[in-house]
Short mmCIF file of C-alpha atoms and ligand atoms in Angstrom, two decimals:
data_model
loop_
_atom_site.label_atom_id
_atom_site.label_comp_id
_atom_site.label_asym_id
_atom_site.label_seq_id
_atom_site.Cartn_x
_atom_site.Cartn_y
_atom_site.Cartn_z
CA UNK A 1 -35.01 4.60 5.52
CA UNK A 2 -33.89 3.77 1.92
CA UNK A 3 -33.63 7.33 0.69
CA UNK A 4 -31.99 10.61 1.39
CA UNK A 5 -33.92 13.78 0.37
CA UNK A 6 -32.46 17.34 -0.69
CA UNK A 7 -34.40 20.20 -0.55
CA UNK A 8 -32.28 22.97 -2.76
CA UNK A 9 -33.87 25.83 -5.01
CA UNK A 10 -37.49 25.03 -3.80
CA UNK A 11 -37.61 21.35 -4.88
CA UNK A 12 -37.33 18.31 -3.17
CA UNK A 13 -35.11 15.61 -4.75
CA UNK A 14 -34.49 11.74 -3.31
CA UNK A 15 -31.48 9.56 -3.69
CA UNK A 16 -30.91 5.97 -2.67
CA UNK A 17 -29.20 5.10 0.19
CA UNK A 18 -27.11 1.96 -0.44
CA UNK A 19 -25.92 -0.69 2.34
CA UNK A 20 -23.10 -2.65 2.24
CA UNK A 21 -22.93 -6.30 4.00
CA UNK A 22 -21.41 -4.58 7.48
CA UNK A 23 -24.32 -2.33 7.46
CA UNK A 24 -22.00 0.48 6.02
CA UNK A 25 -24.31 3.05 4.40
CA UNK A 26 -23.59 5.43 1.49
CA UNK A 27 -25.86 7.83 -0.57
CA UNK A 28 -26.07 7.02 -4.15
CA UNK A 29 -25.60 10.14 -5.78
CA UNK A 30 -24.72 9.17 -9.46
CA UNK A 31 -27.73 11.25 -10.41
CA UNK A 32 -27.49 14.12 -8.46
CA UNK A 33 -25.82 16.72 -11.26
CA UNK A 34 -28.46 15.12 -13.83
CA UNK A 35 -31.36 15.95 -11.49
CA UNK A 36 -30.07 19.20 -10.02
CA UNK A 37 -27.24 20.66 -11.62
CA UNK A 38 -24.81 19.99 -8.22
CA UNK A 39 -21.63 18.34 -8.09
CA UNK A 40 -20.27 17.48 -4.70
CA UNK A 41 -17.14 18.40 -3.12
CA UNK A 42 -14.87 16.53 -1.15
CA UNK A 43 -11.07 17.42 -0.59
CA UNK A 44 -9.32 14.59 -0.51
CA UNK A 45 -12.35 12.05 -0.91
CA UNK A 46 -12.56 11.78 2.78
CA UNK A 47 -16.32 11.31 2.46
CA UNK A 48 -16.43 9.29 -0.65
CA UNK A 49 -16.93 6.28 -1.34
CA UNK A 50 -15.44 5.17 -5.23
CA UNK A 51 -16.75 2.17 -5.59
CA UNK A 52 -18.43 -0.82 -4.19
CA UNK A 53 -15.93 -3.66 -3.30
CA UNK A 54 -16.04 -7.13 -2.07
CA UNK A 55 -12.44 -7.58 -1.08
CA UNK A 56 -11.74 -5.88 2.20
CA UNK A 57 -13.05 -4.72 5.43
CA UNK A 58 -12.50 -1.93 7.59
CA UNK A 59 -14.05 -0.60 10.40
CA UNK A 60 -11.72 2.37 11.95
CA UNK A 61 -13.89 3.44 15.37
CA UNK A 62 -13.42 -0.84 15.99
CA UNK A 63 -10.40 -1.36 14.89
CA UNK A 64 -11.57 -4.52 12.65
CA UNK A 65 -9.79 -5.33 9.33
CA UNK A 66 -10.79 -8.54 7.27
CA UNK A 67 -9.36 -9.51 3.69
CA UNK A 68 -12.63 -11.16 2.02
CA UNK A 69 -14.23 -11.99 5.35
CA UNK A 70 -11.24 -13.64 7.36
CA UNK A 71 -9.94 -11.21 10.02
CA UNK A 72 -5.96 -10.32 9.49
CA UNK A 73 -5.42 -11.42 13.19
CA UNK A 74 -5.83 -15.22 12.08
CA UNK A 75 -4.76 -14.72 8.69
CA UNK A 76 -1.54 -13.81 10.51
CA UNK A 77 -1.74 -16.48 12.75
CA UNK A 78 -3.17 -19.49 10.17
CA UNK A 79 -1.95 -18.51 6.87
CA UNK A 80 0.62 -18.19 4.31
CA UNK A 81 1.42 -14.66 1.69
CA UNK A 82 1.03 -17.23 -1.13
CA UNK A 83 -2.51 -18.21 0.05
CA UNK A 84 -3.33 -14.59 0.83
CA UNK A 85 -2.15 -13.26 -2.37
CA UNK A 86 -5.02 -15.90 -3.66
CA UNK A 87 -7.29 -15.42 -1.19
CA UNK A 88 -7.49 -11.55 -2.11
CA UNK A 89 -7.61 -12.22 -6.02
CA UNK A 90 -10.05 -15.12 -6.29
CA UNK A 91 -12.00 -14.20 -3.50
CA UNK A 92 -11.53 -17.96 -2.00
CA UNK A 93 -8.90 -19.71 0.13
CA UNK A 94 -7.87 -22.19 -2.39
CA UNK A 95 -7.45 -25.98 -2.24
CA UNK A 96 -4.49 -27.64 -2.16
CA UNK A 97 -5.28 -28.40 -5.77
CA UNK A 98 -5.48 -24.81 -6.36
CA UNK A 99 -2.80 -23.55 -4.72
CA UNK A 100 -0.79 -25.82 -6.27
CA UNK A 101 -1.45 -24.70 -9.36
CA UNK A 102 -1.41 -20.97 -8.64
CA UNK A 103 2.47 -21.79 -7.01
CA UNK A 104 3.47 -23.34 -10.78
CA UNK A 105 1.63 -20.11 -12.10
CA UNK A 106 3.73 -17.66 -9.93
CA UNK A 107 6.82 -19.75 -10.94
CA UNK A 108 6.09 -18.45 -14.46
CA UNK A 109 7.61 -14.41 -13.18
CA UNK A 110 10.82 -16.36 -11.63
CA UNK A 111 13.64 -14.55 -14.07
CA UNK A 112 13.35 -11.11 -15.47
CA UNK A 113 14.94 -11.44 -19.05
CA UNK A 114 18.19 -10.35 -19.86
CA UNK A 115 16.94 -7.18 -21.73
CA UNK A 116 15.05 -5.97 -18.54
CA UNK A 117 17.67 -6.94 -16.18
CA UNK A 118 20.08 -4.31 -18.64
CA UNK A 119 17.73 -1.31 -17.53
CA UNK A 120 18.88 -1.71 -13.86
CA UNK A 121 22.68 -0.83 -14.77
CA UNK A 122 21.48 2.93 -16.72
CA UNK A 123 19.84 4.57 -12.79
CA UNK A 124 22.26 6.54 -10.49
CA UNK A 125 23.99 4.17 -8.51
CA UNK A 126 21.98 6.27 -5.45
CA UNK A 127 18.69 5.78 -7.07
CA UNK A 128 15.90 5.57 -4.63
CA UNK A 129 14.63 1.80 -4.83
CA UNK A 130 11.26 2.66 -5.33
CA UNK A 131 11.73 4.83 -8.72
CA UNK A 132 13.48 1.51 -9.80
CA UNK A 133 10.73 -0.26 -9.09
CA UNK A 134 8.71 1.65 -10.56
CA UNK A 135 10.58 2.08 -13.76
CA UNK A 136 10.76 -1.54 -14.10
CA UNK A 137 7.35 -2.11 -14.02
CA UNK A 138 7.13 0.13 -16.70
CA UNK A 139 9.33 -1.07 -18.64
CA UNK A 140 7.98 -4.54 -18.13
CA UNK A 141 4.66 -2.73 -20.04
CA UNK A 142 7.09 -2.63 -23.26
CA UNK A 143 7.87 -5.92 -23.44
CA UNK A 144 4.20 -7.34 -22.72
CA UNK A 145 1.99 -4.51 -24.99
CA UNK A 146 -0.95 -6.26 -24.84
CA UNK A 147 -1.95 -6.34 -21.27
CA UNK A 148 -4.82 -4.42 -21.73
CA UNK A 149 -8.58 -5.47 -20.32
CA UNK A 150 -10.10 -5.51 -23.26
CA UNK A 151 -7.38 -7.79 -24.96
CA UNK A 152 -7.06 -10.49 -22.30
CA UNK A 153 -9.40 -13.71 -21.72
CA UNK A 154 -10.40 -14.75 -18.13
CA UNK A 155 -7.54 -17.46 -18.64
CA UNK A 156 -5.08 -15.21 -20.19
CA UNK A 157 -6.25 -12.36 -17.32
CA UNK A 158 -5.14 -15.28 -14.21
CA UNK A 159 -1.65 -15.97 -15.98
CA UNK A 160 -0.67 -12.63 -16.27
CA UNK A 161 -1.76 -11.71 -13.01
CA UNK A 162 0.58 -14.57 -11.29
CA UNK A 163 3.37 -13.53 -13.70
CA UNK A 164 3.57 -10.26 -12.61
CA UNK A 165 3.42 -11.10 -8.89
CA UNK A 166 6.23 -14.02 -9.73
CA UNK A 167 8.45 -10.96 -11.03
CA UNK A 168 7.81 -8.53 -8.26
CA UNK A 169 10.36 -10.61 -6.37
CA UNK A 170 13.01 -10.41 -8.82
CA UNK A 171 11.81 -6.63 -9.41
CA UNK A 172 12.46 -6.00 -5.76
CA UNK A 173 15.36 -7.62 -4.89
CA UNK A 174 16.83 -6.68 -8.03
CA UNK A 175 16.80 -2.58 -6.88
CA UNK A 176 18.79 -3.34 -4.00
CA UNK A 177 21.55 -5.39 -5.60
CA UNK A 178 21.91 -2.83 -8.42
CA UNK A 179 21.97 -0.19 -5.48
CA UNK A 180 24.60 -1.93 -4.05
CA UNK A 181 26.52 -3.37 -6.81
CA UNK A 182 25.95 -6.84 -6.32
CA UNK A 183 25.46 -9.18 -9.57
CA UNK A 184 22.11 -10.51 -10.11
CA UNK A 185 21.25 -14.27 -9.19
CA UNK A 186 18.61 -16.78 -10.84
CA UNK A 187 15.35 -17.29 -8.57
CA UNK A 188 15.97 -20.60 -6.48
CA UNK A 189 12.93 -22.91 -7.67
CA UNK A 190 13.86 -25.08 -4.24
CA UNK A 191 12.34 -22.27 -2.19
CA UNK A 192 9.07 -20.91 -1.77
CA UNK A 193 8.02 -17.37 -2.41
CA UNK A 194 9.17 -15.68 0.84
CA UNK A 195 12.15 -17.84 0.87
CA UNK A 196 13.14 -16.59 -2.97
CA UNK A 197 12.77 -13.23 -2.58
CA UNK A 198 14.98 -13.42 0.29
CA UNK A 199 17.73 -15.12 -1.61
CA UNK A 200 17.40 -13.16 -4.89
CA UNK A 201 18.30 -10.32 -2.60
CA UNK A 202 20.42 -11.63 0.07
CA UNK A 203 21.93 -14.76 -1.92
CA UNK A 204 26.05 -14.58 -2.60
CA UNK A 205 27.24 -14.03 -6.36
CA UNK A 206 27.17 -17.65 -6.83
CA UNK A 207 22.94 -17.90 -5.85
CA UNK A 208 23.73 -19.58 -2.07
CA UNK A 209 21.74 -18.25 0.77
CA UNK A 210 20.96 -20.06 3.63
CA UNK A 211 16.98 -19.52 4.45
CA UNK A 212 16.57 -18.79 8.24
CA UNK A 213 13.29 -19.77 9.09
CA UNK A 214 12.62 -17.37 11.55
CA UNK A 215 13.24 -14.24 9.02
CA UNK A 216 11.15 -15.80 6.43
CA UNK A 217 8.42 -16.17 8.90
CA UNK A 218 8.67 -12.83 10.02
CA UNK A 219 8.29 -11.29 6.41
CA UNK A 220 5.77 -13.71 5.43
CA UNK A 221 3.62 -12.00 8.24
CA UNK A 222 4.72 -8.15 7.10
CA UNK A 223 4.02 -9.21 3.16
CA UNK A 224 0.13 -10.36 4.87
CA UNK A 225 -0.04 -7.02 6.76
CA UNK A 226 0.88 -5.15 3.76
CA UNK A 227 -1.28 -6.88 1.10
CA UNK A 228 -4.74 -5.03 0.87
CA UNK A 229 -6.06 -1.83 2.46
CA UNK A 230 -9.26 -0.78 0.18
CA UNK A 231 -9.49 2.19 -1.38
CA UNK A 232 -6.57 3.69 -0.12
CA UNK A 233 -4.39 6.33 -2.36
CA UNK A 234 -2.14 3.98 -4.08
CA UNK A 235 -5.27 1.61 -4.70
CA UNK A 236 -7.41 4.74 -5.62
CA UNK A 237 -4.53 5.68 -7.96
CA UNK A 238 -4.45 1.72 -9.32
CA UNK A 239 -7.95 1.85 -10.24
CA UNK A 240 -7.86 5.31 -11.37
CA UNK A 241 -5.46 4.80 -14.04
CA UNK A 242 -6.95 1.17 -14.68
CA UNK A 243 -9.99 2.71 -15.42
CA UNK A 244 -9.10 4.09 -18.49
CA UNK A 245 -8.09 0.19 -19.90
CA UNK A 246 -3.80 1.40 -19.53
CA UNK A 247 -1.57 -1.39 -19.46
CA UNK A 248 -1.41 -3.59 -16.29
CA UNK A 249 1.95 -3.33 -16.08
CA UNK A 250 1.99 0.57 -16.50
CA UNK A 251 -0.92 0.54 -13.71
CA UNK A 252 1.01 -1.28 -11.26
CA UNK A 253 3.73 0.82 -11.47
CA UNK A 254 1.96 4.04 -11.23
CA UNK A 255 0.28 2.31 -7.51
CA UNK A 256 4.26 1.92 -6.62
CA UNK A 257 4.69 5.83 -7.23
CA UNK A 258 1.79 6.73 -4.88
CA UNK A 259 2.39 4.40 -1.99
CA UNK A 260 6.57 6.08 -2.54
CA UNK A 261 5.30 9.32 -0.71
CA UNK A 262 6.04 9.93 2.94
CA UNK A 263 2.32 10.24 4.35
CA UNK A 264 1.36 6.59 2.73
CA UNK A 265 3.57 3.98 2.55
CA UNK A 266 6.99 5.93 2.74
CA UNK A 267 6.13 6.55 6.32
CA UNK A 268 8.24 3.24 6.98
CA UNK A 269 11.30 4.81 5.85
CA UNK A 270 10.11 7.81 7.58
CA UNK A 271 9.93 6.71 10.68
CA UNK A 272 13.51 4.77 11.37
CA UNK A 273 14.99 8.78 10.18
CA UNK A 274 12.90 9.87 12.53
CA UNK A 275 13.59 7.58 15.43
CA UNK A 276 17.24 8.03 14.68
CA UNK A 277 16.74 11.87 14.95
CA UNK A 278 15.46 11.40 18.37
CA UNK A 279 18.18 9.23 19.39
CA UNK A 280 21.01 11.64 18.11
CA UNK A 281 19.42 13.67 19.91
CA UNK A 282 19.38 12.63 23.23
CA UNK A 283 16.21 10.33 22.98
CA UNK A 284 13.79 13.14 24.20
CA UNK A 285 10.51 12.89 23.08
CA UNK A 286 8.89 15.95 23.94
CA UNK A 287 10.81 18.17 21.41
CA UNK A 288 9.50 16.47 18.83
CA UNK A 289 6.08 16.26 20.40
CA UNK A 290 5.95 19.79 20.80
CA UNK A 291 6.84 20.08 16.87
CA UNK A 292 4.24 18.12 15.70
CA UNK A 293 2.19 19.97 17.45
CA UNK A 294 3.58 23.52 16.35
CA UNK A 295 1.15 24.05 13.51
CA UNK A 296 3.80 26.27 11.88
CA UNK A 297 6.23 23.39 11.78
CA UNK A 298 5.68 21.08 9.05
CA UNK A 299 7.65 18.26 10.93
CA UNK A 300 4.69 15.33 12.09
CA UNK A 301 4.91 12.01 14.05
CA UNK A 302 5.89 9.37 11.25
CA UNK A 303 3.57 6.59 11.68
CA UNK A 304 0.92 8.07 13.83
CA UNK A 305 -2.49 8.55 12.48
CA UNK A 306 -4.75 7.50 10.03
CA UNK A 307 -7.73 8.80 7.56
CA UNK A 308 -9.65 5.66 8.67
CA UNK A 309 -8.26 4.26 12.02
CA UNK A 310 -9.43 6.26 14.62
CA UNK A 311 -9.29 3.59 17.92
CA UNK A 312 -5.97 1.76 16.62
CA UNK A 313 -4.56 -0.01 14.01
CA UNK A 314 -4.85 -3.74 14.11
CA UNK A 315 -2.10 -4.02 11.78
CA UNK A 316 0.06 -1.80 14.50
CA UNK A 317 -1.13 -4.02 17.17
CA UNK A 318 0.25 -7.62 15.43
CA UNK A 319 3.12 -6.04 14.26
CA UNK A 320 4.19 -4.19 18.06
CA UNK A 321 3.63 -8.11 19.22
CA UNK A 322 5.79 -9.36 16.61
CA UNK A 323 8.43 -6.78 17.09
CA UNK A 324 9.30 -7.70 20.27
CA UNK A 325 9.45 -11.77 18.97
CA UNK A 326 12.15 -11.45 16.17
CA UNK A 327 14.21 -9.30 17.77
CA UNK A 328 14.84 -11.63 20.38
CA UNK A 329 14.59 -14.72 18.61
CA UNK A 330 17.32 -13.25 16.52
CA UNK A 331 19.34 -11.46 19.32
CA UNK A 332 18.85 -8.19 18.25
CA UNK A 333 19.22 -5.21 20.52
CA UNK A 334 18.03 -2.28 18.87
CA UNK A 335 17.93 0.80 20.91
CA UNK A 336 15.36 2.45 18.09
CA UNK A 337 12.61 -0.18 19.58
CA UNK A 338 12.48 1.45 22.85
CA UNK A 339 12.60 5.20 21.67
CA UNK A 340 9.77 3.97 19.22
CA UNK A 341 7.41 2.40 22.76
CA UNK A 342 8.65 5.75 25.36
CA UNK A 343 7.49 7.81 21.82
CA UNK A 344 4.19 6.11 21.74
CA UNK A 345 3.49 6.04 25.55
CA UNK A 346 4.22 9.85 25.29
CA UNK A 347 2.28 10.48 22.40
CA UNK A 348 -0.93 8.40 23.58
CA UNK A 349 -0.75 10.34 26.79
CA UNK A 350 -0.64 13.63 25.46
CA UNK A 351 -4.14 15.83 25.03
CA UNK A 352 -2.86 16.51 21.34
CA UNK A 353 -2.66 13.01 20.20
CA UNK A 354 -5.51 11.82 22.63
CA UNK A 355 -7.92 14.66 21.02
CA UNK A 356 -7.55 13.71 17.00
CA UNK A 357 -7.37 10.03 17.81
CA UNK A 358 -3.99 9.36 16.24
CA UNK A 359 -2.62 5.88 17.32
CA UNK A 360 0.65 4.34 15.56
CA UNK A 361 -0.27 2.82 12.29
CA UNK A 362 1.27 -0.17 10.19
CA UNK A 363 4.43 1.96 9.49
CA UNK A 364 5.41 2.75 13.00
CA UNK A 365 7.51 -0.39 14.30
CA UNK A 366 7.72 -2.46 10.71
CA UNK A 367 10.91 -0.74 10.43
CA UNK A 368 12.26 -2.08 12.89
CA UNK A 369 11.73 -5.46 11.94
CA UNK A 370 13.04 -5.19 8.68
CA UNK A 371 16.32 -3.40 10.10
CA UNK A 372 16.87 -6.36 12.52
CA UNK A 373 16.21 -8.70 9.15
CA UNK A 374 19.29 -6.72 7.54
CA UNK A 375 17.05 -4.42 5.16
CA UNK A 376 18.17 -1.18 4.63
CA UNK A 377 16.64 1.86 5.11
CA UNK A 378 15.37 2.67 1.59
CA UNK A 379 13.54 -0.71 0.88
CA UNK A 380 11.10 -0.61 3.10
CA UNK A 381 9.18 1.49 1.24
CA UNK A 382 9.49 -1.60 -1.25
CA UNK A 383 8.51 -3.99 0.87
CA UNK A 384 5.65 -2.62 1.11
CA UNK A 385 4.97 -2.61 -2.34
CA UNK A 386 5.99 -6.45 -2.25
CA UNK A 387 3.06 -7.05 0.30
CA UNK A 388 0.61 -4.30 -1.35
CA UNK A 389 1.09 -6.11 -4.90
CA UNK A 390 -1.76 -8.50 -4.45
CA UNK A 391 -3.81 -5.95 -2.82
CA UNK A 392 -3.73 -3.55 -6.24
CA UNK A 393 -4.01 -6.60 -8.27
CA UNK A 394 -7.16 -7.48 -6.92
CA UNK A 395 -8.89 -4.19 -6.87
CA UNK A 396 -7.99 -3.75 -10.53
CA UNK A 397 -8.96 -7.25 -11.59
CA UNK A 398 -12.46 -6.16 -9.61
CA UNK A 399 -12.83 -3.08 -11.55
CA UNK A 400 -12.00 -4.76 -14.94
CA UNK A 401 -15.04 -7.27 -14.22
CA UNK A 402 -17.66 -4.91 -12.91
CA UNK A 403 -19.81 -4.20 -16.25
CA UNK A 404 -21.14 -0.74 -14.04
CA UNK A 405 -17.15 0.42 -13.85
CA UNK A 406 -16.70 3.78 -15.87
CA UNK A 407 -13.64 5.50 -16.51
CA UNK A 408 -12.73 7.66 -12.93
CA UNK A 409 -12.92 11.17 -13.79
CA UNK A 410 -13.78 13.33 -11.11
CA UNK A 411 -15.33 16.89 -11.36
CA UNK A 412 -13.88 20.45 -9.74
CA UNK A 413 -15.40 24.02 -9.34
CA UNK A 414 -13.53 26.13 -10.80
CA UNK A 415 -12.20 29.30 -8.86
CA UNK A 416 -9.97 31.10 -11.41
CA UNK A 417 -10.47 34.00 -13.41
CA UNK A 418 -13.32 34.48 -15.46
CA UNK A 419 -13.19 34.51 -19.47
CA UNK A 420 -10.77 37.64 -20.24
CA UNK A 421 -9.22 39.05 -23.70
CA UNK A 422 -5.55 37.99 -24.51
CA UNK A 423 -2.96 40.73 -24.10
CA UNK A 424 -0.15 41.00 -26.82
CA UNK A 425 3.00 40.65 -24.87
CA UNK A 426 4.26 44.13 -25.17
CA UNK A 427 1.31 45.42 -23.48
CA UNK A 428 1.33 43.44 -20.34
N1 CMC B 1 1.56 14.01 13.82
C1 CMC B 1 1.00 15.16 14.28
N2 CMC B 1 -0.23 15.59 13.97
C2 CMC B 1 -0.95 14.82 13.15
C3 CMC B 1 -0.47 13.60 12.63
C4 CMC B 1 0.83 13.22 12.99
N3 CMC B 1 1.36 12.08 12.53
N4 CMC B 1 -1.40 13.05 11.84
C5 CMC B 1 -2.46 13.87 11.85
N5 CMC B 1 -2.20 14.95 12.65
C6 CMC B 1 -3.12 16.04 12.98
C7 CMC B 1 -3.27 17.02 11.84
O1 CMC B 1 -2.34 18.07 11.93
C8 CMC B 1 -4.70 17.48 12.01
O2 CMC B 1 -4.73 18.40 13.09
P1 CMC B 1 -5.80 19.62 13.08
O3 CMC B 1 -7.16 18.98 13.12
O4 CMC B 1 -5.46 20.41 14.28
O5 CMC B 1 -5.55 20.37 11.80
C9 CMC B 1 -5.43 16.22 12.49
O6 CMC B 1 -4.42 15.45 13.15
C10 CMC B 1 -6.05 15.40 11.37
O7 CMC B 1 -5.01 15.10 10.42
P2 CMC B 1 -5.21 15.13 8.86
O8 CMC B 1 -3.90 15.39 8.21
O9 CMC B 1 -6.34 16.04 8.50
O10 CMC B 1 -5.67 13.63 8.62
P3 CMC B 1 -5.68 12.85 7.25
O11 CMC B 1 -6.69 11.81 7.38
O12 CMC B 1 -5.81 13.82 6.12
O13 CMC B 1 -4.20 12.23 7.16
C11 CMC B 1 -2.35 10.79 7.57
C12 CMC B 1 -3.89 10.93 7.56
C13 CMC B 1 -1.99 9.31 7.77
C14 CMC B 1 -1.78 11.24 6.22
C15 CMC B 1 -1.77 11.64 8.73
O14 CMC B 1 -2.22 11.16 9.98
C16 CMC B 1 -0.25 11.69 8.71
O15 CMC B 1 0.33 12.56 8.05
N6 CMC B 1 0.45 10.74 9.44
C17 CMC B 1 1.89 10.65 9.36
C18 CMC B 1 2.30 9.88 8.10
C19 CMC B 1 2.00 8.40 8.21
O16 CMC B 1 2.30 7.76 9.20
N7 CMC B 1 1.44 7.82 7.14
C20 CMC B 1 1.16 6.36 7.05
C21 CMC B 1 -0.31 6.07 7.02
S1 CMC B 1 -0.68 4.36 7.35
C22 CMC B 1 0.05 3.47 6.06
C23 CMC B 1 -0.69 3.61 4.79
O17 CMC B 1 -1.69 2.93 4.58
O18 CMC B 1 -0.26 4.42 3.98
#
């Protein structure tokens, strides 16, 4: 069947039914108001589909997630962040020719100028990270104006692209040495991306660090994780405000503000308070079972469930496996690792959990990783924008090329009052 028909005020209209490459099937309604007068409606989008995309798969009843065909179990296993990063953005794994050249290219973002490195002395000196990051990336829009779609060649489109993901280190790192007073140092161009980041944030006054292989490893798989997730609400909000040709920059950063909140990527942060809730509190689970549960109590599980994951997350999964790794290869015995397996066992036992299909997602033991690496608290959140940066890149870079891409403006049905006669304010 290649249509859908819609029998509504005595007529019969069709619609195409579109297929996507996994067999995924949608109903083209772009006509549907023109033809009948309907709009649909969809609180939050949860049967929508905003576009059509050739970047990333995900199947949620399977389990299966695939950045541009290759499956994010041997991504993890086979390749790099930097050849991700390219993988997502060109569509290809590069050569060694290109990669080479897209390494020089990132190179290009290694030092925030002077001017932009004076914004990060003006926040509160308990700023949360991400508004910094955020801010910055604004900023950044100030000093590069002409970042807009229409204003950039395909050439001009590429260098920009690796500039801003050659800053994002500096950007990062940057928000947690202002946080905690420390002076800024000068990317290393000895060390590759992972390996940078690390020492722009971890590196003494002077710009030594001492790259431990097994840390760099461990966020070059997290930054993989992290870097694409389709049309998910910071993406959604990256191609949203894309849409209307803003500022690259000013796009990026307003992706960073959505993935900030606690039920997307602030769940990270979310779920170490949480775990350290439990443990204060005698490392009980089923209190806190019970109040997720309690629909009058807003409290939930941090990092359990997802819109699209309804078997398990494969990101969850590689990350659970990895957990377990670094902390002993680096000798770390962290107490919130085992409240964060007896809270899962309980959870995935329990008729609650069991019944909605909610299984830990990427957030739920990432934390824990980055805690043993010596990350605080409030950047996780940021290293997830770190890993997501490619991710946003790419779906705006698609959306710019698609010649079919309009500007995203959704519709509404209105349910306020009706038109009514002003009332002079003494007779109100
Ligand atoms: N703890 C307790 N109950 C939950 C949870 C949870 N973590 N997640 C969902 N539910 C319940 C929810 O109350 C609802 O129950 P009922 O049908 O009785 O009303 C049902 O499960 C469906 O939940 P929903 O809120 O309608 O599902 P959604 O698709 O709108 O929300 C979610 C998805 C991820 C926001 C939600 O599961 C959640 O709040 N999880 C905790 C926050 C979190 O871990 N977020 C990170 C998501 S993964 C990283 C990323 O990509 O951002």
């Amino acid at each position: 069947m290649s249509e859908v028909k819609l029998e509504y005020d005595g007529q019969t209209y069709s619609f195409p039914i579109v297929v996507g490459t996994e067999n995924e099937k949608a109903i083209d309604i772009s006509k549907l108001r023109a033809s009948t007068g309907l709009v649909t409606l969809d609180n939050g989008y949860v049967n929508t589909g905003s576009c059509q995309s050739k970047i990333t798969f995900l199947n949620g009843e399977q389990g299966i997630l695939r950045y541009r065909g290759y499956s994010i179990e041997e991504l993890c296993e086979k390749s790099s962040f930097v050849e991700v990063m390219y993988l997502l953005i060109n569509g290809e794994l590069p050569t060694e020719t290109q990669l080479s050249t897209f390494r020089t290219d990132l190179r290009g973002g290694d030092n925030l100028s002077n001017d932009v490195r004076k914004f990060y002395s003006l926040y509160p000196k308990d700023a949360h990270p991400m508004g910094i990051v955020s801010a910055t990336l604004s900023t950044l829009s100030t000093f590069h104006q002409d970042l807009t779609p229409g204003n950039l060649s395909a050439d001009q489109k590429s260098k920009v692209m690796s500039l801003l993901l050659g800053y994002m280190k500096s950007i990062c790192a940057y928000a947690y040495r202002s946080n905690t007073g420390k002076a800024f140092v000068d990317a290393n161009p000895d060390l590759n991306y992972v390996e940078d980041f690390l020492s722009l944030m971890f590196a003494d006054d002077k710009g030594q660090y001492e790259v431990d292989p097994e840390i760099a490893q461990a966020i070059d798989l997290l930054l993989i994780l992290h870097a694409d997730h389709e049309q998910n609400c910071s993406a959604s909000t990256v191609r949203l405000v894309g849409s209307s040709q803003a500022n690259l920059f000013a796009t990026i950063s307003a992706g960073v503000d959505a993935l900030w909140g606690q039920l997307h990527g602030g769940a990270n942060q979310a779920v170490i308070e949480m775990l350290e809730e439990i443990q204060k509190d005698g490392g009980g689970y089923k209190k806190f079972l019970d109040k997720a549960k309690d629909k009058n109590d807003p409290f939930r599980i941090m990092g359990f469930g997802h819109r699209v994951y309804k078997n398990f997350d494969p990101r969850a999964k590689i990350i659970k496996k990895a957990c377990d790794s670094v902390l002993s290869k680096l000798g770390v015995n962290d107490p919130a690792l085992e409240i964060a397996k007896g809270l899962e066992e309980a959870a995935l036992t329990d008729d609650y959990f069991v019944e909605r299909k909610l299984y830990p997602n990427v957030d739920f033991y990432s934390g824990i990783i980055y805690r043993a690496i010596g990350i605080p608290t409030n950047m996780f959140t940021v290293m997830f924008a770190l890993g997501r940066l490619p991710g946003w890149i790419s779906q705006w870079k698609e959306m710019i090329e698609d010649p079919t891409s309009r500007i995203g403006r959704p519709r509404q049905i209105y349910m306020g009052e009706t038109a009514r006669a002003y009332t002079p304010i003494g007779q109100r």
